[in-house]
Every structure is written in structure tokens, then in C-alpha cells.
Short mmCIF file of C-alpha atoms and ligand atoms in Angstrom, two decimals:
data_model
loop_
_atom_site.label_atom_id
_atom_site.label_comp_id
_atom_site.label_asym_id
_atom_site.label_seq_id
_atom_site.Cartn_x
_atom_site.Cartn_y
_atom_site.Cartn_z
CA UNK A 1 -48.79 29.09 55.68
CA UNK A 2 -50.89 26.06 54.87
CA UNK A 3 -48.88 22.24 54.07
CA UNK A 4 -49.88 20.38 51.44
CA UNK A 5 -50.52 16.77 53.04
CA UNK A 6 -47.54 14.59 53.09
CA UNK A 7 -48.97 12.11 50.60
CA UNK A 8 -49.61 14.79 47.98
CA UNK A 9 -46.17 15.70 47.53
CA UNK A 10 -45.63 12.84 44.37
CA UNK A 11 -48.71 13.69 42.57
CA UNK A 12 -47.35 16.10 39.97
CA UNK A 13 -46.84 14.61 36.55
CA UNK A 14 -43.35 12.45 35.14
CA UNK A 15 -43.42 15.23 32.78
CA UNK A 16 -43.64 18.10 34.94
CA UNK A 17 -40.68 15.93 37.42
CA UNK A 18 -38.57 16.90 33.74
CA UNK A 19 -38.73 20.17 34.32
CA UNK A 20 -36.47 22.67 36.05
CA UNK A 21 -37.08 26.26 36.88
CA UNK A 22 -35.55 28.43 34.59
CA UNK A 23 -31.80 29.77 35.86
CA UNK A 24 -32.03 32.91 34.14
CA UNK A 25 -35.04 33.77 35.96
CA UNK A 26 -34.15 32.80 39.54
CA UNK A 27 -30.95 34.18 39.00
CA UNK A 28 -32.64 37.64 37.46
CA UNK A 29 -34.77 37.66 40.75
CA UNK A 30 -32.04 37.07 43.22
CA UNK A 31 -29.84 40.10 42.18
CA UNK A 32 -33.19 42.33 42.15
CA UNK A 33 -31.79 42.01 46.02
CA UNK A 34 -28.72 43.84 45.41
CA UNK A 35 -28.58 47.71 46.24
CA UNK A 36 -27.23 49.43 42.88
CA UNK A 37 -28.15 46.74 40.65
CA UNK A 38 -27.89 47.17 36.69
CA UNK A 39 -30.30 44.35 35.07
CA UNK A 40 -29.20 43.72 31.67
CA UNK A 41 -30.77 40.52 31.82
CA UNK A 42 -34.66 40.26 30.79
CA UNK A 43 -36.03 41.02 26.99
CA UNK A 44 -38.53 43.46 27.61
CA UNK A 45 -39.04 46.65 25.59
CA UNK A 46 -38.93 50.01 27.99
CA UNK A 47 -41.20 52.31 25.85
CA UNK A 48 -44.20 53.06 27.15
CA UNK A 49 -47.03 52.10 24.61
CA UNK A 50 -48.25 54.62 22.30
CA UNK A 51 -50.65 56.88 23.22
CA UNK A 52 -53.50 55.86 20.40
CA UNK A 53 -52.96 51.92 21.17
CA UNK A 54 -53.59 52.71 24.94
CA UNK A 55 -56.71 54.47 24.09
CA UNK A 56 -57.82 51.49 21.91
CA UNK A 57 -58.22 49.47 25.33
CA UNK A 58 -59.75 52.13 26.53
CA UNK A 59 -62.52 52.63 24.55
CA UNK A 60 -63.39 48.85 24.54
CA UNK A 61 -63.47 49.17 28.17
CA UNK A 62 -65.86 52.26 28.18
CA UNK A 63 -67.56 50.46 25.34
CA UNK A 64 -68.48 47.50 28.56
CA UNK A 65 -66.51 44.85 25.65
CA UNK A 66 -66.58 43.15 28.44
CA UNK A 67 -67.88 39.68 27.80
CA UNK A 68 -66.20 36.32 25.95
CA UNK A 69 -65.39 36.79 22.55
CA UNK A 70 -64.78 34.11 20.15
CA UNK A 71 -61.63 31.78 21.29
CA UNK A 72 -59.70 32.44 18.20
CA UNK A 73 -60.07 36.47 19.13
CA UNK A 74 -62.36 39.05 17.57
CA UNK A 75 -61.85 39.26 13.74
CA UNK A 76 -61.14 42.60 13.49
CA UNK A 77 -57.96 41.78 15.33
CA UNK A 78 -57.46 38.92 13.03
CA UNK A 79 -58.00 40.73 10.46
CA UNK A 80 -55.50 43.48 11.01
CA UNK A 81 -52.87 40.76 11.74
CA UNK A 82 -53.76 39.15 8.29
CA UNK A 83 -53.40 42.80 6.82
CA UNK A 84 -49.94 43.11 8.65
CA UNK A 85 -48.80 40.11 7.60
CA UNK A 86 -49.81 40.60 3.88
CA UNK A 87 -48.48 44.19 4.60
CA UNK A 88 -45.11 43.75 6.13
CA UNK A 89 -44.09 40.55 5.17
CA UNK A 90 -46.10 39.74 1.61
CA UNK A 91 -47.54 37.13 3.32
CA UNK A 92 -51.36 35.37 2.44
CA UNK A 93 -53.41 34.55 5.38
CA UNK A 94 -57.33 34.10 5.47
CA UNK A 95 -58.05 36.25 9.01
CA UNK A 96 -60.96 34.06 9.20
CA UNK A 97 -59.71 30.47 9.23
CA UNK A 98 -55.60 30.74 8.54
CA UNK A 99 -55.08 32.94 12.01
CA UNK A 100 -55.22 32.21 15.99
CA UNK A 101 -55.27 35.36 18.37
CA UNK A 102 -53.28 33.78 21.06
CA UNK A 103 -52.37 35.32 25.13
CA UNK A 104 -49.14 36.29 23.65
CA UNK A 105 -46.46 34.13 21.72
CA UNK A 106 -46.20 31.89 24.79
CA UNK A 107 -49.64 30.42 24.40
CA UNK A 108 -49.26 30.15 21.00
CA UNK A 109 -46.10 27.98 21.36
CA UNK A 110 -47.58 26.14 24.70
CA UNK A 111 -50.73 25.39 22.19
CA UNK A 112 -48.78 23.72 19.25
CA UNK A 113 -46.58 21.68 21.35
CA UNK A 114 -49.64 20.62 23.28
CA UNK A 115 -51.65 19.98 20.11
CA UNK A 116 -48.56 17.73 18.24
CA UNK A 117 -46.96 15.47 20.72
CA UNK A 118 -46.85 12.16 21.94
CA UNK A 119 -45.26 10.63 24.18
CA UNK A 120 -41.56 11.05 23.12
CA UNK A 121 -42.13 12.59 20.17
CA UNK A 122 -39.05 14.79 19.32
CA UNK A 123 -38.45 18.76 18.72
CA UNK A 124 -35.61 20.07 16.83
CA UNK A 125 -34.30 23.68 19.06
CA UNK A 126 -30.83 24.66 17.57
CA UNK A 127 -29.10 26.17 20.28
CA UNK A 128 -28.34 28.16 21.66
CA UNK A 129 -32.20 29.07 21.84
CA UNK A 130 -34.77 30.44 23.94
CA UNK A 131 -35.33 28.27 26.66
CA UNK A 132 -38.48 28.14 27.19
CA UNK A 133 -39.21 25.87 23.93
CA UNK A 134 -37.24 22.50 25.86
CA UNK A 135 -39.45 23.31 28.65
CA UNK A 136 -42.39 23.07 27.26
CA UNK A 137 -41.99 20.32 24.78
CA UNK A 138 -41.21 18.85 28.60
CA UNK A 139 -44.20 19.35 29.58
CA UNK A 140 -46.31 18.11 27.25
CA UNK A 141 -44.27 14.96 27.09
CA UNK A 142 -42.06 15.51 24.37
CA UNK A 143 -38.11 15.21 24.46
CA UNK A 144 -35.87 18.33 22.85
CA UNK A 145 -33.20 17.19 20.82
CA UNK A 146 -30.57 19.97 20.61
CA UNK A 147 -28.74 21.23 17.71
CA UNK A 148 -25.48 23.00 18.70
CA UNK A 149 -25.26 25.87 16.16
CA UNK A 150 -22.45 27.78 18.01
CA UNK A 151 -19.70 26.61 15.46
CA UNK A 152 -22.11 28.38 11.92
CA UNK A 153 -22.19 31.56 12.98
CA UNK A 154 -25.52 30.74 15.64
CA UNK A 155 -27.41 29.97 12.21
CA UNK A 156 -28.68 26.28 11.24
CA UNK A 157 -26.95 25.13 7.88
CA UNK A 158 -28.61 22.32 5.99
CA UNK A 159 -26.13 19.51 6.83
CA UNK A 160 -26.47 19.96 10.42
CA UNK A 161 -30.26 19.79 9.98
CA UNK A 162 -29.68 16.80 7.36
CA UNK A 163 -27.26 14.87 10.04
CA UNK A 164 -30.32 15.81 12.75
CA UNK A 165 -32.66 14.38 11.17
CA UNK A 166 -30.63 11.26 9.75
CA UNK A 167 -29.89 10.29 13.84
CA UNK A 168 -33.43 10.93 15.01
CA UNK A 169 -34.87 8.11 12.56
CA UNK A 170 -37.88 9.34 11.81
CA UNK A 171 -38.91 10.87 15.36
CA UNK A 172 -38.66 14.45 15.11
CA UNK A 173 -42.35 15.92 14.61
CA UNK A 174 -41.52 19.78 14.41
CA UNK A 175 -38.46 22.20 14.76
CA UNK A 176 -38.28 25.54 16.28
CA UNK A 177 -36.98 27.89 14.30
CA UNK A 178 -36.68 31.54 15.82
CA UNK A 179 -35.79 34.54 13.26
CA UNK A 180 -34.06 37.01 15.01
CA UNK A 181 -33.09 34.72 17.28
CA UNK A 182 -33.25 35.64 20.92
CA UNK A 183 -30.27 34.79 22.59
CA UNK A 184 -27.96 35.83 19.76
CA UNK A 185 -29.54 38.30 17.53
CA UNK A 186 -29.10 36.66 14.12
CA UNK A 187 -31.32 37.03 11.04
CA UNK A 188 -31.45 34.65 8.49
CA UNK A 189 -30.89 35.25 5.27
CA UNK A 190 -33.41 34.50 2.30
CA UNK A 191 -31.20 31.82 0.81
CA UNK A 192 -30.38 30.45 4.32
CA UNK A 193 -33.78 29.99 4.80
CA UNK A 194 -34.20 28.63 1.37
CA UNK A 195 -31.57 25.85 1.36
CA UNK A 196 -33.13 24.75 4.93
CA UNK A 197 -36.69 24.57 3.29
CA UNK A 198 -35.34 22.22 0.44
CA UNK A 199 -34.19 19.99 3.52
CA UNK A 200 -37.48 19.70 5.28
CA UNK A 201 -39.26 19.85 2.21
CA UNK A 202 -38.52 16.08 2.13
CA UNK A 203 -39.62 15.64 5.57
CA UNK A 204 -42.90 15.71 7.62
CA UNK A 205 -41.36 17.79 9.88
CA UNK A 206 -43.15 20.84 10.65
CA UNK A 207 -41.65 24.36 11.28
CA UNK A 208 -42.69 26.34 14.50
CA UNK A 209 -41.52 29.98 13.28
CA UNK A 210 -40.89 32.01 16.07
CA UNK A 211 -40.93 35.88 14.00
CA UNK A 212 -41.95 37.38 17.84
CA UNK A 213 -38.75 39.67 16.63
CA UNK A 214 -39.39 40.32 12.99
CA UNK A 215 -40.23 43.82 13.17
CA UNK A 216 -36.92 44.54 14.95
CA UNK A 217 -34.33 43.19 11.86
CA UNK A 218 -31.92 45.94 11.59
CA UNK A 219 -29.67 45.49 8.78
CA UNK A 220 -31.97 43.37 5.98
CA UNK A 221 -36.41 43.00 5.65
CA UNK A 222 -37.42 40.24 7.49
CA UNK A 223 -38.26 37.11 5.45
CA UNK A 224 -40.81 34.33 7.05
CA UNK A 225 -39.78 30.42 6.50
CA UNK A 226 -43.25 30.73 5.24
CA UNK A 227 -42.58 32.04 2.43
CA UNK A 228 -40.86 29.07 1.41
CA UNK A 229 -42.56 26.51 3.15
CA UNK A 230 -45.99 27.72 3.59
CA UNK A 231 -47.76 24.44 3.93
CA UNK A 232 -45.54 23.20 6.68
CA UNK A 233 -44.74 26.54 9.01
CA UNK A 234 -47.03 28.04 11.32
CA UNK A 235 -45.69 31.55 12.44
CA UNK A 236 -45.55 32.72 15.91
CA UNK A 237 -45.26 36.45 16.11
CA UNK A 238 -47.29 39.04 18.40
CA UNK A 239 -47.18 42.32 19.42
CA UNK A 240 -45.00 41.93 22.94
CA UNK A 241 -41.70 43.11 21.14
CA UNK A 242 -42.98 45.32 18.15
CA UNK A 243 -45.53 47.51 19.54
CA UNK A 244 -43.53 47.25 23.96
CA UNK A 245 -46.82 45.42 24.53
CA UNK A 246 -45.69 42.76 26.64
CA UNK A 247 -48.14 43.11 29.38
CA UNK A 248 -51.05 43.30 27.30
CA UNK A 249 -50.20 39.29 26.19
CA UNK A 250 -51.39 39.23 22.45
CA UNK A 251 -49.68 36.71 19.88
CA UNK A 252 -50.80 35.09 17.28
CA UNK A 253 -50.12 31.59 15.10
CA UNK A 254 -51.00 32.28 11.06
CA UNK A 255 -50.67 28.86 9.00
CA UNK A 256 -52.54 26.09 7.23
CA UNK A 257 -56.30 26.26 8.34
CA UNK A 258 -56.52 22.79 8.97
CA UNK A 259 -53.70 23.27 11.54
CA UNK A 260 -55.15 26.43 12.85
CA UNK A 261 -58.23 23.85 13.71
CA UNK A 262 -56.72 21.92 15.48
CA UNK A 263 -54.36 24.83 17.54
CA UNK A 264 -58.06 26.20 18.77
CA UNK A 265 -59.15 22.78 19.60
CA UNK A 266 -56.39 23.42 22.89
CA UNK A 267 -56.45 27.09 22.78
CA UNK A 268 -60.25 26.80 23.20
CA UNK A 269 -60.48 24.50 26.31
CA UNK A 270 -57.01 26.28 28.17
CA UNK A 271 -57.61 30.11 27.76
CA UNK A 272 -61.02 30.47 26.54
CA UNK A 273 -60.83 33.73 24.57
CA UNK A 274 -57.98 36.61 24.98
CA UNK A 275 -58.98 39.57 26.94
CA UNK A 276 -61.29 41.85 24.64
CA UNK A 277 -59.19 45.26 25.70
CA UNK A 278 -55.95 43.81 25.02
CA UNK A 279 -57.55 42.34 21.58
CA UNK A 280 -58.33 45.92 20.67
CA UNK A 281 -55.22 47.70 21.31
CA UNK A 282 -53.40 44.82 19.68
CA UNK A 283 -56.31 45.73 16.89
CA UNK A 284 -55.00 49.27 16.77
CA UNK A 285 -51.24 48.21 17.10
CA UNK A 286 -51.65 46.02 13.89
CA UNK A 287 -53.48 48.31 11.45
CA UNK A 288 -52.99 51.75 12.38
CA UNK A 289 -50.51 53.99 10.60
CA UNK A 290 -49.55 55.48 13.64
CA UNK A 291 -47.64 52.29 14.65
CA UNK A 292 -45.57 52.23 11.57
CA UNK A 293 -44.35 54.93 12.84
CA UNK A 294 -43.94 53.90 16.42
CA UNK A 295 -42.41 50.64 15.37
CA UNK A 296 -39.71 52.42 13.16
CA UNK A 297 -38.50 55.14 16.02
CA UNK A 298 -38.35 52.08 18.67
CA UNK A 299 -36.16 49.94 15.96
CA UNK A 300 -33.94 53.16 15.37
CA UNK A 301 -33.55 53.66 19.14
CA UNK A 302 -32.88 49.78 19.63
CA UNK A 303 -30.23 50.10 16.46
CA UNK A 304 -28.60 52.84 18.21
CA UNK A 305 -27.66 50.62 21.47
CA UNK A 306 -27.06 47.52 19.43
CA UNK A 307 -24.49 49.75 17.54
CA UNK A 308 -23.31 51.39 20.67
CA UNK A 309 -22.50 48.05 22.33
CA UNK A 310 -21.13 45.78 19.20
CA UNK A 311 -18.47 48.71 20.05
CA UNK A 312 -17.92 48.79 23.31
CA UNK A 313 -17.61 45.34 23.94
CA UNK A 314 -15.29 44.39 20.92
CA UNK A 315 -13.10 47.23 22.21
CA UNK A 316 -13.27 45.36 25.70
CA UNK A 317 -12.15 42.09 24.08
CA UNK A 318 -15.35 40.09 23.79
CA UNK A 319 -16.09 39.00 20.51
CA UNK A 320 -19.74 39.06 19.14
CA UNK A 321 -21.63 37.38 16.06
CA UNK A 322 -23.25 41.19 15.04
CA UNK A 323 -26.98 40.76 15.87
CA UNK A 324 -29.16 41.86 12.95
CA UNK A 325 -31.91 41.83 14.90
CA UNK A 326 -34.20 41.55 18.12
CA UNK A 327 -32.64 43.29 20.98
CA UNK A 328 -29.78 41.01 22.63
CA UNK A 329 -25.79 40.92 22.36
CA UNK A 330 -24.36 37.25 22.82
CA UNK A 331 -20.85 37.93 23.28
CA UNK A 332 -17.65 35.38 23.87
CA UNK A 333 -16.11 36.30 27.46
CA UNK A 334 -12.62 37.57 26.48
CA UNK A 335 -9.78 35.00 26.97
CA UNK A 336 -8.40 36.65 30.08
CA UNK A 337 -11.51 36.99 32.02
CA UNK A 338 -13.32 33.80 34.17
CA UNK A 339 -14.01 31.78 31.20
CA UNK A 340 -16.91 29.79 33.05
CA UNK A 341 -20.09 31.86 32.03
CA UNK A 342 -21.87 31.37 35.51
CA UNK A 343 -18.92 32.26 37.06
CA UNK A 344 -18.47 34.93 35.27
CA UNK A 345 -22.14 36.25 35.60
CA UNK A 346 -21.75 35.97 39.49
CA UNK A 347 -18.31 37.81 39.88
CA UNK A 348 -19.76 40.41 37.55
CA UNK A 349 -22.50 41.02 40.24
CA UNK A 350 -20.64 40.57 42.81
CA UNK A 351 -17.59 43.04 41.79
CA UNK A 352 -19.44 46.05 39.55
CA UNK A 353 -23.48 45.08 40.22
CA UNK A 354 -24.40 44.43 36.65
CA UNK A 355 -26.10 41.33 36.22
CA UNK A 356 -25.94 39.86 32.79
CA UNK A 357 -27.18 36.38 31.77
CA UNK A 358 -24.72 33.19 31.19
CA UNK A 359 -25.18 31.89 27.89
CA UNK A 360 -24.90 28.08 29.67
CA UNK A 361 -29.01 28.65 30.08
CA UNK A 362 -29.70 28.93 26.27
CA UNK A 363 -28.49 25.33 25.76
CA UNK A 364 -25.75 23.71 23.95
CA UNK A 365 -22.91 26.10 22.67
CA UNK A 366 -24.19 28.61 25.16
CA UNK A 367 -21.47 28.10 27.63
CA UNK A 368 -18.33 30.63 27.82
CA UNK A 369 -20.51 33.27 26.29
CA UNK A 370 -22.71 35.77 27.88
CA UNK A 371 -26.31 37.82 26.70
CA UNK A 372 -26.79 41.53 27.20
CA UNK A 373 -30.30 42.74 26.44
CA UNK A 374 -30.59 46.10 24.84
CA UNK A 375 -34.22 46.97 26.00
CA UNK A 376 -32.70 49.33 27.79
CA UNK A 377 -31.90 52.91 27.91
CA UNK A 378 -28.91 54.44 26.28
CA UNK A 379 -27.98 55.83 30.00
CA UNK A 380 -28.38 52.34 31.24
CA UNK A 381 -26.26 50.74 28.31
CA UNK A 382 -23.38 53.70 29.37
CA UNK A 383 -23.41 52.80 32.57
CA UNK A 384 -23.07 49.03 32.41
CA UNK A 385 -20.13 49.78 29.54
CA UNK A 386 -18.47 51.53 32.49
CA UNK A 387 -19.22 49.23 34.89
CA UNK A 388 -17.38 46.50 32.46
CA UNK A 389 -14.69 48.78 31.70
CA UNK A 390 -13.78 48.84 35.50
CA UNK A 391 -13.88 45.36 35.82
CA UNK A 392 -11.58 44.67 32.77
CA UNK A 393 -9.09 46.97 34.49
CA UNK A 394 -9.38 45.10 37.84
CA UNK A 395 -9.11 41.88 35.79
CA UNK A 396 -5.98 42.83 33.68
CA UNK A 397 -4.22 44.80 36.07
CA UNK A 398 -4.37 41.39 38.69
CA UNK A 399 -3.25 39.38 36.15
CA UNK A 400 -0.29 41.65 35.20
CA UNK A 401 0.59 41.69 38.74
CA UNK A 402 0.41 37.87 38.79
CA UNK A 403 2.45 37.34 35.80
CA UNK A 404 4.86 39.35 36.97
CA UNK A 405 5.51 38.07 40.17
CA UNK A 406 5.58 34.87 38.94
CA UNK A 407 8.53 36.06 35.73
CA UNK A 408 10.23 37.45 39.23
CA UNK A 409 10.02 33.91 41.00
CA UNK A 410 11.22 32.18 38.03
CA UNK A 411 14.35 34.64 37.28
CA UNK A 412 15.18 34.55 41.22
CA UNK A 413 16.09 30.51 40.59
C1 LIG B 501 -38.05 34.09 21.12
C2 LIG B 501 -39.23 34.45 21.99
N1 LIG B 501 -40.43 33.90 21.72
C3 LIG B 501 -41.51 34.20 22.46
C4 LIG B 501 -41.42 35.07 23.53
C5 LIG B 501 -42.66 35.35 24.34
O1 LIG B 501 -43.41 36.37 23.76
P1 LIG B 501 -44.78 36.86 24.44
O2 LIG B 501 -44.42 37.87 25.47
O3 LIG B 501 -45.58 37.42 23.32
O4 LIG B 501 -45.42 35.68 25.06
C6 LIG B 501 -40.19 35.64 23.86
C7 LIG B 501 -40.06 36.54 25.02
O5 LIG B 501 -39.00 36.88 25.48
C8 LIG B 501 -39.06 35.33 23.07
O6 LIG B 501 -37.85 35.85 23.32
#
């Protein structure tokens, strides 16, 4: 074990001293200890990737593609994510200068912050949101101003965003919008996304669209804030959630080409280029008409288990905002269990072994609620139902028992 020398230990940045390690992770990796453990805690698909997008990396590696490509990625893969975009969405954007192959969503988000802030600068995240996006405005110096959206249905209405904007005076650079929305599953709606593009129309506040989940809206077709706003979104999406390609780390950013410029400028100088296998079978994943059909079994599978557990767990007594989309359940802890969401996320472990993350993580409005992930199997998702089901009888039956021994204390005086 080496030690870093004693004087060393203050040299990290005032912005990095902002920043916490995630809970959701540490906690996620502390009850990977437990024997018996159920995980419904991280958002990763569990398909295997298709057969023909595995063989896509294969044949660039047997090809020897095995030197740097251009740092905004090969444009065949840009060009397939222009055709998808044009394809799936109706949405316009020049493969050449308009898109950014990025090392998944992450760096594509990590790049725009880095490119647009100062010192200070503000972000818009209504909560409760992904948590990485606080974090890394963090990092690069920037301050996340929160948006509680718990009371609207987990959906930003244009007089919140009105009365955010009013109090920031001016400071807010961008906002982070994320459609389906990972923690709670909500889709917007075409006019919901309207009436908040006539807000920020007014504004020079520019939207970071975070569509990672588009592909998995269940009940509507996804719309893009660019279609309203082109000239002031740039779209995060990639092929982590649509394609179960999470490993292989390919997003992209499509917008503006003068802000795609810029995004490289970073992108460029931090990553380089993408890895030229992954760019391929993210090639494939985008254009072929085999993933069409890949796409539409996972989504069926993933509708299944959202279905299955919007059930189950109103029949338990949480209640639950029904998620349109992506793959997660954010659901109210009923009024007779441990109403402190950390609490309640340890006793579940600690009682039944099914970890499940406390909504306190995602921010503002979070707390007293807790997120299921669905990427999981149907056996999984019966098990943890059962698992739940126990506790809620250990849970009701206690407090039964409490209630009435304390009815038979107060008739006894
Ligand atoms: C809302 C959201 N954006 C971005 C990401 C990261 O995507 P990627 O794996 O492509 O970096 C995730 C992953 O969980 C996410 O939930």
C-alpha cells in the first residue's frame, strides 16, 4: 500500500472538495456483501446484446480498426445516428457537423457542462433527477439550483420554471431536462414540452436533453424538446439503454453545429476518439433493421414488469406516479411503513435482503419515496414482490399488535 505524502493530501480542487460520493452507489456496493441479496437498485438493461451488433465489433476488430479515428467518431456512426434521429424521432441533424459520438451519455453531459460554465454559473435539475448532473456541474465549478417537482406529478410546469428563473436573476446558463426521466419514469407530453419551450424561448437558457431513455416510452412516441426548441437544445441520447449496450459506452450530443464545435473542442483534448469497435456496433445498433426489432421485444419485456409492478405495489399500499417510460418505479412508502426513505431502504435489507434505492439521493422531493429498477427479470421482479409482501405482513401485523395493546392499556384505566 503506498501513502500519498502528508502535504499532498489538500491539493485536490475547491470544486472537487464539493463533491460527495454518490449514496446510491456505496450503498449498492455494500449490500453486494449480503448472502441472498436481491439488487433492485442499478439501471442497467439485462439482455445480452444482439447477436448481429456483437458481430459488428467483431469484424472491426478482425478488420485491425484499430487505430484513432476522428474525435467526433467515424461518420458512418454519425451518420446512422443522424438517420435514427430523422427516423425515430423526425428529427434534422447534419451527421457531419450537427452530431458528437461521445463515450456514452456521461461524456456527453461531462463535455457540455465542461464546455459552458464559469465559475458559479447556475444549472436548472428539477428533482427529483439523476444525480449525477449536480455532481458534475460541481465539478466543473458550477452550482445546481434545484427545482422540486414532486408536488406536479414529477413533471416541470411553466410557472415553476418561470418563478426559477425570476429568483436566479439572470444566472442560470442551461437546464437539464431528462425525458423519461430516470428516477421516476415520466414522459412528457408534447404540449408539456411546448408550454416549457415558450418559457425559455425568452431566455438564453439552454436545454441539455437527456432522451438516453427515449426508445423505452411505453404508453405515447417520444417527442424531443428539440422539436420545439431546436436552436437552443442539444440532445443527449446513446445506445446504453436502447440497444443493453452499456458496456460498450457510446452516446451521442446532436444540436446546433456551432455548439457541436465547441462540445469537440473538450471532447477532443479529454477522450481523444471513442473506441473504433464500440463505434461500429453502435454503427450497426443505429441503422440496422434488426434492432428495430430488438429494441421493440426489450420495450415489450420492460412494459411487462413495469405493468407487473405498478400492480403489485399499489396493492401493497405504495402509491406510484405510472412511469411511461425508461425502466424505474418511484413509489411513496405506504403510510404505515418507516416513512424515512434511508431507513426504510436499510430495514428492507436488513429484514427480507432486497435492496432498493431511497429516493432522498435523487434530490429535493425525493425523500419518503423509494426507486425500483425494472432491468430485471420477471423472476427477479416476483421474487422481490414476495419479499415486500412478507415484510408488509411483519410490518402490519406488529403494528396491530401494538395498537392493540395499547386500546388494552387505555381501557384497563
Ligand atoms: C438519465 C441518465 N442519463 C445518462 C445516463 C448514462 O448513460 P451512459 O451509460 O450512456 O453513459 C444514465 C445511466 O443510468 C441515466 O440514467
Amino acid at each position: 500500500m503506498h501513502k500519498t505524502k502528508e502535504s499532498l493530501h489538500h491539493i485536490f480542487s475547491d470544486n472537487l472538495n464539493q463533491v460527495t460520493p454518490s449514496p446510491i452507489h456505496s450503498f449498492s456496493e455494500r449490500v453486494s456483501q449480503i448472502p441472498n441479496i436481491l439488487k433492485l437498485t442499478i439501471g442497467e438493461p439485462d439482455f445480452a446484446i444482439p447477436e448481429h451488433i456483437k458481430l459488428a465489433a467483431v469484424r472491426a476488430i478482425n478488420a485491425d480498426d484499430s487505430h484513432y479515428s476522428v474525435s467526433a467518431g467515424t461518420m458512418k456512426l454519425r451518420q446512422a445516428a443522424s438517420n435514427f434521429l430523422e427516423k425515430r424521432y423526425d428529427l434534422k441533424y447534419e451527421a457531419e457537423s450537427e452530431i458528437l459520438a461521445t463515450v456514452g451519455a456521461t461524456e456527453g453531459l461531462y463535455t457540455i457542462f465542461t464546455a459552458i460554465l464559469n465559475q458559479g454559473d447556475q444549472i436548472l435539475i428539477p428533482t427529483p433527477a439523476y444525480p449525477v448532473y449536480a455532481e458534475m456541474v460541481r465539478i466543473n465549478g458550477g452550482t445546481p439550483v434545484f427545482v422540486d417537482v414532486s408536488q406536479d406529478g414529477f413533471i416541470l410546469t411553466p410557472s415553476k420554471l418561470r418563478q426559477a428563473i425570476n429568483e436566479s436573476k439572470g444566472c442560470i446558463k442551461a437546464i437539464v431536462l431528462t425525458n423519461p426521466s430516470n428516477p421516476t419514469g415520466v414522459t412528457y407530453t408534447d404540449k408539456q414540452l411546448r408550454d416549457i419551450a415558450d418559457v425559455l424561448r425568452e431566455t438564453n437558457i439552454l436545454v441539455i436533453s437527456d432522451e438516453i431513455y427515449a426508445e423505452l416510452n411505453y404508453d405515447n412516441s417520444h417527442v424531443s424538446m428539440a422539436k420545439y426548441l431546436p436552436e437552443q437544445t442539444v440532445i443527449v441520447n446513446g445506445v446504453s439503454k436502447s440497444h443493453a449496450m452499456t458496456g460498450y459506452r457510446i452516446g451521442i450530443l446532436a444540436g446546433p453545429a456551432d455548439l457541436i464545435e465547441q462540445f469537440n473542442k473538450v471532447h477532443c483534448f479529454v477522450i481523444m476518439t471513442p473506441s473504433n469497435p464500440a463505434m461500429a456496433a453502435a454503427t450497426e445498433a443505429f441503422d440496422s433493421e434488426l434492432s428495430w426489432h430488438d429494441t421493440a421485444q426489450m420495450k415489450q419485456a420492460y412494459q411487462n414488469r413495469r405493468d407487473f409492478l405498478v400492480n403489485e405495489l399499489t396493492a401493497l399500499g405504495f402509491s406510484i406516479a405510472k412511469p411511461g417510460g425508461a425502466f424505474y418505479i418511484f413509489a411513496k412508502i405506504p403510510g404505515d411503513f418507516i416513512q424515512n426513505d434511508v431507513a426504510f431502504a436499510n430495514d428492507l435489507v436488513d429484514k427480507q435482503q432486497l435492496a432498493v434505492v431511497a429516493g432522498s439521493g435523487f434530490g429535493p422531493g425525493g425523500e419518503g419515496y423509494i426507486r425500483m429498477s425494472y432491468a430485471a427479470s420477471m423472476a427477479m421482479l416476483k421474487e422481490a414482490i414476495f419479499r415486500l409482501t412478507a415484510y408488509a405482513r411483519n410490518v402490519r401485523q406488529t403494528n396491530v399488535l401494538i395498537s392493540h395493546a395499547e386500546q388494552q392499556k387505555i381501557d384497563s384505566f
